[in-house]
PDB file of C-alpha atoms in Angstrom:
ATOM      1  CA  UNK P   1       0.000   0.000   0.000  1.00 71.00           C
ATOM      2  CA  UNK P   2       2.805   2.424   0.877  1.00 87.00           C
ATOM      3  CA  UNK P   3       4.392   1.824  -2.512  1.00 87.00           C
ATOM      4  CA  UNK P   4       1.110   2.645  -4.272  1.00 90.00           C
ATOM      5  CA  UNK P   5       0.877   5.867  -2.289  1.00 94.00           C
ATOM      6  CA  UNK P   6       4.494   6.633  -3.257  1.00 94.00           C
ATOM      7  CA  UNK P   7       3.581   6.221  -6.943  1.00 94.00           C
ATOM      8  CA  UNK P   8       0.645   8.603  -6.473  1.00 96.00           C
ATOM      9  CA  UNK P   9       3.056  11.198  -5.040  1.00 97.00           C
ATOM     10  CA  UNK P  10       5.376  10.662  -7.994  1.00 96.00           C
ATOM     11  CA  UNK P  11       2.508  11.111 -10.464  1.00 97.00           C
ATOM     12  CA  UNK P  12       1.494  14.359  -8.749  1.00 98.00           C
ATOM     13  CA  UNK P  13       5.063  15.689  -8.882  1.00 98.00           C
ATOM     14  CA  UNK P  14       5.573  14.811 -12.535  1.00 98.00           C
ATOM     15  CA  UNK P  15       2.167  16.286 -13.329  1.00 98.00           C
ATOM     16  CA  UNK P  16       3.436  19.600 -11.939  1.00 98.00           C
ATOM     17  CA  UNK P  17       6.584  19.343 -14.053  1.00 98.00           C
ATOM     18  CA  UNK P  18       4.565  18.481 -17.154  1.00 97.00           C
ATOM     19  CA  UNK P  19       2.092  21.310 -16.578  1.00 97.00           C
ATOM     20  CA  UNK P  20       4.998  23.734 -16.187  1.00 97.00           C
ATOM     21  CA  UNK P  21       6.531  22.709 -19.508  1.00 97.00           C
ATOM     22  CA  UNK P  22       3.130  22.690 -21.210  1.00 96.00           C
ATOM     23  CA  UNK P  23       2.816  26.404 -20.470  1.00 95.00           C
ATOM     24  CA  UNK P  24       5.814  27.186 -22.655  1.00 94.00           C
ATOM     25  CA  UNK P  25       5.663  24.346 -25.194  1.00 94.00           C
ATOM     26  CA  UNK P  26       1.923  23.793 -25.543  1.00 91.00           C
ATOM     27  CA  UNK P  27       0.555  27.283 -25.028  1.00 93.00           C
ATOM     28  CA  UNK P  28       3.328  29.397 -26.509  1.00 92.00           C
ATOM     29  CA  UNK P  29       5.307  27.112 -28.804  1.00 90.00           C
ATOM     30  CA  UNK P  30       8.609  27.622 -26.957  1.00 90.00           C
ATOM     31  CA  UNK P  31      10.344  24.251 -27.316  1.00 91.00           C
ATOM     32  CA  UNK P  32      12.657  23.941 -24.318  1.00 92.00           C
ATOM     33  CA  UNK P  33      14.719  20.947 -23.259  1.00 94.00           C
ATOM     34  CA  UNK P  34      15.907  22.497 -20.003  1.00 95.00           C
ATOM     35  CA  UNK P  35      12.991  21.793 -17.666  1.00 97.00           C
ATOM     36  CA  UNK P  36      15.041  19.357 -15.588  1.00 97.00           C
ATOM     37  CA  UNK P  37      17.451  22.215 -14.868  1.00 98.00           C
ATOM     38  CA  UNK P  38      14.690  24.244 -13.202  1.00 98.00           C
ATOM     39  CA  UNK P  39      13.450  21.114 -11.465  1.00 98.00           C
ATOM     40  CA  UNK P  40      16.982  20.713 -10.109  1.00 98.00           C
ATOM     41  CA  UNK P  41      17.164  24.344  -8.999  1.00 98.00           C
ATOM     42  CA  UNK P  42      14.037  23.848  -6.907  1.00 98.00           C
ATOM     43  CA  UNK P  43      15.244  20.509  -5.566  1.00 98.00           C
ATOM     44  CA  UNK P  44      18.698  21.751  -4.575  1.00 98.00           C
ATOM     45  CA  UNK P  45      17.365  24.985  -3.077  1.00 98.00           C
ATOM     46  CA  UNK P  46      14.977  23.060  -0.844  1.00 98.00           C
ATOM     47  CA  UNK P  47      17.517  20.361   0.029  1.00 98.00           C
ATOM     48  CA  UNK P  48      20.251  22.850   0.954  1.00 97.00           C
ATOM     49  CA  UNK P  49      17.975  25.120   2.986  1.00 97.00           C
ATOM     50  CA  UNK P  50      16.403  22.191   4.849  1.00 96.00           C
ATOM     51  CA  UNK P  51      19.559  20.202   5.605  1.00 95.00           C
ATOM     52  CA  UNK P  52      22.091  22.986   6.133  1.00 93.00           C
ATOM     53  CA  UNK P  53      20.063  25.953   7.385  1.00 92.00           C
ATOM     54  CA  UNK P  54      16.944  24.476   8.952  1.00 87.00           C
ATOM     55  CA  UNK P  55      14.466  26.553   6.957  1.00 93.00           C
ATOM     56  CA  UNK P  56      10.725  25.901   6.923  1.00 92.00           C
ATOM     57  CA  UNK P  57       9.714  23.761   3.935  1.00 94.00           C
ATOM     58  CA  UNK P  58       7.220  26.264   2.547  1.00 94.00           C
ATOM     59  CA  UNK P  59       9.815  29.033   2.805  1.00 96.00           C
ATOM     60  CA  UNK P  60      12.183  26.912   0.720  1.00 97.00           C
ATOM     61  CA  UNK P  61       9.429  26.486  -1.887  1.00 97.00           C
ATOM     62  CA  UNK P  62       9.091  30.252  -2.313  1.00 97.00           C
ATOM     63  CA  UNK P  63      12.848  30.824  -2.278  1.00 98.00           C
ATOM     64  CA  UNK P  64      13.294  28.106  -4.901  1.00 98.00           C
ATOM     65  CA  UNK P  65      10.573  29.694  -7.034  1.00 98.00           C
ATOM     66  CA  UNK P  66      12.315  33.059  -6.750  1.00 98.00           C
ATOM     67  CA  UNK P  67      15.709  31.627  -7.729  1.00 98.00           C
ATOM     68  CA  UNK P  68      14.260  29.651 -10.639  1.00 98.00           C
ATOM     69  CA  UNK P  69      12.161  32.620 -11.742  1.00 98.00           C
ATOM     70  CA  UNK P  70      15.117  35.006 -11.808  1.00 98.00           C
ATOM     71  CA  UNK P  71      17.290  32.534 -13.706  1.00 98.00           C
ATOM     72  CA  UNK P  72      14.440  31.641 -16.069  1.00 96.00           C
ATOM     73  CA  UNK P  73      13.689  35.293 -16.750  1.00 96.00           C
ATOM     74  CA  UNK P  74      17.355  35.964 -17.503  1.00 96.00           C
ATOM     75  CA  UNK P  75      17.586  32.957 -19.797  1.00 95.00           C
ATOM     76  CA  UNK P  76      14.412  33.961 -21.628  1.00 94.00           C
ATOM     77  CA  UNK P  77      15.575  37.556 -22.059  1.00 94.00           C
ATOM     78  CA  UNK P  78      18.902  36.384 -23.498  1.00 92.00           C
ATOM     79  CA  UNK P  79      17.702  33.582 -25.764  1.00 90.00           C
ATOM     80  CA  UNK P  80      14.065  33.980 -26.818  1.00 82.00           C
ATOM     81  CA  UNK P  81      15.044  36.217 -29.713  1.00 81.00           C
ATOM     82  CA  UNK P  82      16.435  33.028 -31.229  1.00 85.00           C
ATOM     83  CA  UNK P  83      14.114  31.042 -33.462  1.00 78.00           C
ATOM     84  CA  UNK P  84      13.312  27.346 -33.790  1.00 76.00           C
ATOM     85  CA  UNK P  85      16.281  25.011 -33.644  1.00 83.00           C
ATOM     86  CA  UNK P  86      18.602  27.752 -32.399  1.00 90.00           C
ATOM     87  CA  UNK P  87      16.552  28.212 -29.242  1.00 90.00           C
ATOM     88  CA  UNK P  88      16.432  24.455 -28.645  1.00 92.00           C
ATOM     89  CA  UNK P  89      20.237  24.392 -28.847  1.00 94.00           C
ATOM     90  CA  UNK P  90      20.440  27.338 -26.425  1.00 94.00           C
ATOM     91  CA  UNK P  91      18.174  25.575 -23.914  1.00 95.00           C
ATOM     92  CA  UNK P  92      20.305  22.449 -24.285  1.00 95.00           C
ATOM     93  CA  UNK P  93      23.394  24.514 -23.475  1.00 96.00           C
ATOM     94  CA  UNK P  94      21.702  25.943 -20.383  1.00 97.00           C
ATOM     95  CA  UNK P  95      20.744  22.435 -19.256  1.00 97.00           C
ATOM     96  CA  UNK P  96      24.387  21.337 -19.530  1.00 97.00           C
ATOM     97  CA  UNK P  97      25.599  24.409 -17.605  1.00 97.00           C
ATOM     98  CA  UNK P  98      23.200  23.851 -14.695  1.00 97.00           C
ATOM     99  CA  UNK P  99      24.011  20.140 -14.577  1.00 97.00           C
ATOM    100  CA  UNK P 100      27.724  20.915 -14.336  1.00 98.00           C
ATOM    101  CA  UNK P 101      27.120  23.465 -11.588  1.00 97.00           C
ATOM    102  CA  UNK P 102      25.286  20.793  -9.590  1.00 97.00           C
ATOM    103  CA  UNK P 103      28.111  18.345 -10.284  1.00 97.00           C
ATOM    104  CA  UNK P 104      31.124  20.559  -9.585  1.00 97.00           C
ATOM    105  CA  UNK P 105      30.062  23.080  -6.916  1.00 96.00           C
ATOM    106  CA  UNK P 106      30.902  20.523  -4.263  1.00 96.00           C
ATOM    107  CA  UNK P 107      30.992  22.925  -1.306  1.00 95.00           C
ATOM    108  CA  UNK P 108      27.316  23.734  -1.884  1.00 95.00           C
ATOM    109  CA  UNK P 109      25.754  20.739  -3.649  1.00 95.00           C
ATOM    110  CA  UNK P 110      28.066  17.925  -2.438  1.00 95.00           C
ATOM    111  CA  UNK P 111      28.812  17.238  -6.111  1.00 95.00           C
ATOM    112  CA  UNK P 112      28.407  13.652  -7.299  1.00 95.00           C
ATOM    113  CA  UNK P 113      27.820  12.469  -3.716  1.00 95.00           C
ATOM    114  CA  UNK P 114      24.515  14.302  -3.578  1.00 96.00           C
ATOM    115  CA  UNK P 115      22.556  15.560  -0.585  1.00 96.00           C
ATOM    116  CA  UNK P 116      21.224  12.881   1.739  1.00 95.00           C
ATOM    117  CA  UNK P 117      18.709  12.669   4.569  1.00 94.00           C
ATOM    118  CA  UNK P 118      16.452  15.435   3.305  1.00 96.00           C
ATOM    119  CA  UNK P 119      13.792  15.763   6.022  1.00 94.00           C
ATOM    120  CA  UNK P 120      10.041  15.646   5.341  1.00 93.00           C
ATOM    121  CA  UNK P 121       8.105  18.926   5.331  1.00 93.00           C
ATOM    122  CA  UNK P 122       6.901  20.230   8.674  1.00 89.00           C
ATOM    123  CA  UNK P 123       4.456  23.050   9.343  1.00 84.00           C
ATOM    124  CA  UNK P 124       3.930  24.293  12.908  1.00 81.00           C
ATOM    125  CA  UNK P 125       5.102  20.947  14.239  1.00 82.00           C
ATOM    126  CA  UNK P 126       2.876  18.943  11.897  1.00 88.00           C
ATOM    127  CA  UNK P 127       4.959  16.522   9.841  1.00 90.00           C
ATOM    128  CA  UNK P 128       4.159  15.261   6.351  1.00 93.00           C
ATOM    129  CA  UNK P 129       6.520  12.342   6.928  1.00 90.00           C
ATOM    130  CA  UNK P 130       4.029   9.544   6.356  1.00 94.00           C
ATOM    131  CA  UNK P 131       3.475   8.390   2.743  1.00 93.00           C
ATOM    132  CA  UNK P 132      -0.240   9.249   2.827  1.00 96.00           C
ATOM    133  CA  UNK P 133       0.276  12.750   4.212  1.00 96.00           C
ATOM    134  CA  UNK P 134       2.995  13.441   1.657  1.00 97.00           C
ATOM    135  CA  UNK P 135       0.786  12.174  -1.169  1.00 97.00           C
ATOM    136  CA  UNK P 136      -1.976  14.532  -0.057  1.00 97.00           C
ATOM    137  CA  UNK P 137       0.525  17.407   0.091  1.00 97.00           C
ATOM    138  CA  UNK P 138       1.791  16.611  -3.417  1.00 98.00           C
ATOM    139  CA  UNK P 139      -1.751  16.299  -4.779  1.00 98.00           C
ATOM    140  CA  UNK P 140      -2.600  19.635  -3.177  1.00 98.00           C
ATOM    141  CA  UNK P 141       0.288  21.372  -4.927  1.00 98.00           C
ATOM    142  CA  UNK P 142      -0.640  19.627  -8.170  1.00 98.00           C
ATOM    143  CA  UNK P 143      -4.237  20.849  -7.900  1.00 98.00           C
ATOM    144  CA  UNK P 144      -3.056  24.430  -7.337  1.00 97.00           C
ATOM    145  CA  UNK P 145      -0.688  24.300 -10.320  1.00 97.00           C
ATOM    146  CA  UNK P 146      -3.344  22.676 -12.507  1.00 97.00           C
ATOM    147  CA  UNK P 147      -5.911  25.304 -11.589  1.00 97.00           C
ATOM    148  CA  UNK P 148      -3.450  28.179 -12.072  1.00 96.00           C
ATOM    149  CA  UNK P 149      -2.331  26.927 -15.493  1.00 96.00           C
ATOM    150  CA  UNK P 150      -5.929  26.321 -16.573  1.00 95.00           C
ATOM    151  CA  UNK P 151      -6.941  29.838 -15.516  1.00 95.00           C
ATOM    152  CA  UNK P 152      -3.982  31.314 -17.375  1.00 94.00           C
ATOM    153  CA  UNK P 153      -4.968  29.402 -20.486  1.00 91.00           C
ATOM    154  CA  UNK P 154      -8.605  30.513 -20.337  1.00 91.00           C
ATOM    155  CA  UNK P 155      -7.763  34.150 -19.597  1.00 93.00           C
ATOM    156  CA  UNK P 156      -6.929  36.740 -22.290  1.00 93.00           C
ATOM    157  CA  UNK P 157      -3.290  36.128 -21.366  1.00 93.00           C
ATOM    158  CA  UNK P 158      -3.577  32.529 -22.588  1.00 92.00           C
ATOM    159  CA  UNK P 159      -5.251  33.595 -25.821  1.00 92.00           C
ATOM    160  CA  UNK P 160      -2.339  35.935 -26.522  1.00 94.00           C
ATOM    161  CA  UNK P 161       0.096  33.073 -25.890  1.00 94.00           C
ATOM    162  CA  UNK P 162      -1.727  30.897 -28.421  1.00 93.00           C
ATOM    163  CA  UNK P 163      -1.741  33.760 -30.917  1.00 93.00           C
ATOM    164  CA  UNK P 164       2.027  34.056 -30.488  1.00 91.00           C
ATOM    165  CA  UNK P 165       2.388  30.314 -30.998  1.00 91.00           C
ATOM    166  CA  UNK P 166       0.414  30.406 -34.242  1.00 90.00           C
ATOM    167  CA  UNK P 167       1.934  33.578 -35.716  1.00 89.00           C
ATOM    168  CA  UNK P 168       4.300  35.888 -33.846  1.00 88.00           C
ATOM    169  CA  UNK P 169       4.197  38.553 -36.552  1.00 88.00           C
ATOM    170  CA  UNK P 170       0.398  38.668 -36.495  1.00 91.00           C
ATOM    171  CA  UNK P 171       0.368  38.948 -32.697  1.00 91.00           C
ATOM    172  CA  UNK P 172       2.890  41.783 -32.833  1.00 90.00           C
ATOM    173  CA  UNK P 173       0.894  43.542 -35.563  1.00 90.00           C
ATOM    174  CA  UNK P 174      -2.103  43.924 -33.234  1.00 88.00           C
ATOM    175  CA  UNK P 175       0.033  45.573 -30.580  1.00 89.00           C
ATOM    176  CA  UNK P 176       1.077  42.625 -28.417  1.00 91.00           C
ATOM    177  CA  UNK P 177       4.564  42.767 -26.939  1.00 91.00           C
ATOM    178  CA  UNK P 178       5.607  39.287 -28.017  1.00 91.00           C
ATOM    179  CA  UNK P 179       8.941  39.234 -26.213  1.00 91.00           C
ATOM    180  CA  UNK P 180       7.424  40.369 -22.913  1.00 93.00           C
ATOM    181  CA  UNK P 181       4.716  37.699 -23.052  1.00 95.00           C
ATOM    182  CA  UNK P 182       7.258  34.991 -23.880  1.00 94.00           C
ATOM    183  CA  UNK P 183       9.577  36.061 -21.061  1.00 95.00           C
ATOM    184  CA  UNK P 184       6.672  36.125 -18.609  1.00 96.00           C
ATOM    185  CA  UNK P 185       5.336  32.668 -19.486  1.00 96.00           C
ATOM    186  CA  UNK P 186       8.830  31.164 -19.462  1.00 96.00           C
ATOM    187  CA  UNK P 187       9.438  32.668 -16.016  1.00 97.00           C
ATOM    188  CA  UNK P 188       6.161  31.206 -14.715  1.00 97.00           C
ATOM    189  CA  UNK P 189       7.074  27.846 -16.253  1.00 97.00           C
ATOM    190  CA  UNK P 190      10.476  27.905 -14.533  1.00 98.00           C
ATOM    191  CA  UNK P 191       8.983  28.768 -11.151  1.00 98.00           C
ATOM    192  CA  UNK P 192       6.383  26.008 -11.395  1.00 98.00           C
ATOM    193  CA  UNK P 193       9.055  23.454 -12.327  1.00 98.00           C
ATOM    194  CA  UNK P 194      10.973  24.401  -9.181  1.00 98.00           C
ATOM    195  CA  UNK P 195       7.928  23.411  -7.085  1.00 98.00           C
ATOM    196  CA  UNK P 196       8.023  19.949  -8.633  1.00 98.00           C
ATOM    197  CA  UNK P 197      11.734  19.721  -7.877  1.00 98.00           C
ATOM    198  CA  UNK P 198      11.262  20.695  -4.228  1.00 98.00           C
ATOM    199  CA  UNK P 199       8.554  18.073  -3.747  1.00 98.00           C
ATOM    200  CA  UNK P 200      10.693  15.472  -5.508  1.00 98.00           C
ATOM    201  CA  UNK P 201      13.648  16.138  -3.195  1.00 97.00           C
ATOM    202  CA  UNK P 202      11.574  15.580  -0.054  1.00 97.00           C
ATOM    203  CA  UNK P 203       9.870  12.498  -1.491  1.00 96.00           C
ATOM    204  CA  UNK P 204      13.106  10.721  -2.444  1.00 95.00           C
ATOM    205  CA  UNK P 205      15.063  12.230   0.520  1.00 95.00           C
ATOM    206  CA  UNK P 206      18.223  12.158  -1.628  1.00 96.00           C
ATOM    207  CA  UNK P 207      19.236  14.073  -4.745  1.00 97.00           C
ATOM    208  CA  UNK P 208      22.317  14.116  -6.945  1.00 96.00           C
ATOM    209  CA  UNK P 209      23.173  15.812 -10.260  1.00 97.00           C
ATOM    210  CA  UNK P 210      22.479  12.668 -12.279  1.00 95.00           C
ATOM    211  CA  UNK P 211      18.746  13.058 -11.678  1.00 94.00           C
ATOM    212  CA  UNK P 212      18.604  16.396 -13.499  1.00 97.00           C
ATOM    213  CA  UNK P 213      20.132  15.571 -16.864  1.00 95.00           C
ATOM    214  CA  UNK P 214      19.006  16.177 -20.434  1.00 95.00           C
ATOM    215  CA  UNK P 215      17.355  12.754 -20.326  1.00 92.00           C
ATOM    216  CA  UNK P 216      14.994  13.989 -17.607  1.00 95.00           C
ATOM    217  CA  UNK P 217      14.134  17.075 -19.655  1.00 96.00           C
ATOM    218  CA  UNK P 218      13.320  14.928 -22.670  1.00 93.00           C
ATOM    219  CA  UNK P 219      11.215  12.629 -20.493  1.00 93.00           C
ATOM    220  CA  UNK P 220       9.152  15.579 -19.251  1.00 95.00           C
ATOM    221  CA  UNK P 221       8.736  16.733 -22.859  1.00 94.00           C
ATOM    222  CA  UNK P 222       7.500  13.235 -23.740  1.00 92.00           C
ATOM    223  CA  UNK P 223       4.869  13.528 -20.996  1.00 94.00           C
ATOM    224  CA  UNK P 224       3.641  16.760 -22.590  1.00 95.00           C
ATOM    225  CA  UNK P 225       3.424  15.172 -26.039  1.00 92.00           C
ATOM    226  CA  UNK P 226       1.637  12.033 -24.865  1.00 92.00           C
ATOM    227  CA  UNK P 227      -0.783  13.891 -22.590  1.00 93.00           C
ATOM    228  CA  UNK P 228      -1.567  16.590 -25.124  1.00 92.00           C
ATOM    229  CA  UNK P 229       0.321  19.819 -25.788  1.00 91.00           C
ATOM    230  CA  UNK P 230      -1.783  22.854 -24.923  1.00 91.00           C
ATOM    231  CA  UNK P 231      -4.083  20.931 -22.560  1.00 92.00           C
ATOM    232  CA  UNK P 232      -3.017  21.076 -18.918  1.00 91.00           C
ATOM    233  CA  UNK P 233      -5.393  18.271 -17.969  1.00 93.00           C
ATOM    234  CA  UNK P 234      -3.573  16.151 -20.526  1.00 93.00           C
ATOM    235  CA  UNK P 235      -0.401  16.830 -18.543  1.00 94.00           C
ATOM    236  CA  UNK P 236      -1.853  14.910 -15.615  1.00 95.00           C
ATOM    237  CA  UNK P 237      -3.024  12.064 -17.868  1.00 94.00           C
ATOM    238  CA  UNK P 238       0.367  11.800 -19.585  1.00 93.00           C
ATOM    239  CA  UNK P 239       2.230  11.779 -16.272  1.00 94.00           C
ATOM    240  CA  UNK P 240      -0.119   9.181 -14.792  1.00 94.00           C
ATOM    241  CA  UNK P 241       0.341   6.908 -17.806  1.00 90.00           C
ATOM    242  CA  UNK P 242       4.109   7.114 -18.192  1.00 90.00           C
ATOM    243  CA  UNK P 243       4.813   6.923 -14.462  1.00 91.00           C
ATOM    244  CA  UNK P 244       2.394   4.142 -13.508  1.00 88.00           C
ATOM    245  CA  UNK P 245       2.803   1.660 -16.380  1.00 80.00           C
ATOM    246  CA  UNK P 246       6.606   1.227 -16.103  1.00 75.00           C
ATOM    247  CA  UNK P 247       6.316   1.056 -12.301  1.00 74.00           C
ATOM    248  CA  UNK P 248       4.239  -2.098 -12.764  1.00 74.00           C
ATOM    249  CA  UNK P 249       7.450  -3.848 -13.816  1.00 72.00           C
ATOM    250  CA  UNK P 250       8.457  -3.825 -10.151  1.00 72.00           C
ATOM    251  CA  UNK P 251       5.693  -6.316  -9.424  1.00 72.00           C
ATOM    252  CA  UNK P 252       6.993  -8.737 -12.052  1.00 72.00           C
ATOM    253  CA  UNK P 253       9.793 -11.184 -11.395  1.00 70.00           C
ATOM    254  CA  UNK P 254      12.282  -9.188 -13.474  1.00 68.00           C
ATOM    255  CA  UNK P 255      15.889  -8.551 -12.341  1.00 70.00           C
ATOM    256  CA  UNK P 256      16.733  -4.911 -11.675  1.00 68.00           C
ATOM    257  CA  UNK P 257      19.454  -4.939 -14.340  1.00 72.00           C
ATOM    258  CA  UNK P 258      16.847  -5.939 -16.918  1.00 74.00           C
ATOM    259  CA  UNK P 259      13.907  -3.884 -15.624  1.00 71.00           C
ATOM    260  CA  UNK P 260      15.645  -0.537 -16.118  1.00 73.00           C
ATOM    261  CA  UNK P 261      16.401  -1.031 -19.853  1.00 80.00           C
ATOM    262  CA  UNK P 262      12.892  -2.436 -20.374  1.00 79.00           C
ATOM    263  CA  UNK P 263      11.460   0.679 -18.748  1.00 77.00           C
ATOM    264  CA  UNK P 264      13.436   2.933 -21.091  1.00 79.00           C
ATOM    265  CA  UNK P 265      12.374   0.885 -24.125  1.00 84.00           C
ATOM    266  CA  UNK P 266       8.761   1.121 -22.971  1.00 81.00           C
ATOM    267  CA  UNK P 267       9.010   4.908 -22.684  1.00 80.00           C
ATOM    268  CA  UNK P 268      10.373   5.166 -26.210  1.00 83.00           C
ATOM    269  CA  UNK P 269       7.821   2.755 -27.642  1.00 86.00           C
ATOM    270  CA  UNK P 270       4.893   4.608 -26.079  1.00 84.00           C
ATOM    271  CA  UNK P 271       6.205   7.904 -27.425  1.00 84.00           C
ATOM    272  CA  UNK P 272       6.572   6.521 -30.961  1.00 89.00           C
ATOM    273  CA  UNK P 273       3.102   4.952 -30.858  1.00 88.00           C
ATOM    274  CA  UNK P 274       1.472   8.187 -29.758  1.00 86.00           C
ATOM    275  CA  UNK P 275       3.383  10.280 -32.290  1.00 85.00           C
ATOM    276  CA  UNK P 276       2.148   7.931 -35.000  1.00 87.00           C
ATOM    277  CA  UNK P 277      -1.433   7.252 -33.891  1.00 86.00           C
ATOM    278  CA  UNK P 278      -2.326  10.252 -31.709  1.00 88.00           C
ATOM    279  CA  UNK P 279       0.088  13.088 -32.534  1.00 84.00           C
ATOM    280  CA  UNK P 280      -2.063  15.550 -30.559  1.00 88.00           C
ATOM    281  CA  UNK P 281      -1.897  13.384 -27.436  1.00 89.00           C
ATOM    282  CA  UNK P 282      -4.489  11.689 -25.271  1.00 89.00           C
ATOM    283  CA  UNK P 283      -6.316  14.950 -24.540  1.00 89.00           C
ATOM    284  CA  UNK P 284      -5.865  17.310 -27.508  1.00 86.00           C
ATOM    285  CA  UNK P 285      -6.034  21.041 -26.999  1.00 82.00           C
ATOM    286  CA  UNK P 286      -9.499  22.582 -27.026  1.00 73.00           C
ATOM    287  CA  UNK P 287      -9.536  26.104 -28.389  1.00 63.00           C
ATOM    288  CA  UNK P 288     -12.245  28.262 -26.862  1.00 58.00           C
ATOM    289  CA  UNK P 289     -14.015  30.692 -29.141  1.00 50.00           C
ATOM    290  CA  UNK P 290     -12.980  34.314 -29.132  1.00 49.00           C
ATOM    291  CA  UNK P 291      -9.520  35.851 -29.114  1.00 48.00           C
TER     292      UNK P 291
END
């Protein structure tokens, strides 16, 4: 039962990460492969502040959001003038830079040894240390992020983002500041990803740089594609599918050395199948009338 509850927490966390990337990829058409970097920023901020400075968990969430937001805003300002493949390459470069900071800033991040014994969240003496309590906490954060992203998408702000995605020149011609909107949504996306990272750190209780690689960014992008780009509810469905199905391998009599490659093959196969049969994902985007 505890393992099932753990999987529910994991689904909630990856739903947050997928929703965050869907804001930039699905709504705005900004194809980034650096989401794991912002996940890592949130995770390391929370882990360091909890283990080394004794901060309150919710304070670390807000500090992590601030750090990720500032870095995301700076990255967006510097790179979003690039188009298409050039921006993807720039986001890849940023991902590599952040990964190497995690790996080599040993005095702060413990380098390849990682940060261990990350304590569970506590609020006014109430601990979320039990699996059920932590699952409820994770689901609560997921619900907030889902609601916030949905409201953004339904608001005039979201309609402008979709207009930018379809035709930047047309959006600019009707007086929309395209660069400002893109910087703003990328900053929000970065901050939301940091929440997922903070929750992940406390769930696993151990983090190292090898968790936040380009492979993780591509995995989160796959969740967006399978769930449905532009549909935040699809983000939850995609995360639930790609997290839960491979986890079922743990209940089969399969050696660990074999289960891991099978899991990776399964991820790739599911992605190829959906790209071929349902390119718009399980829950395609629904465009509301009026712009």
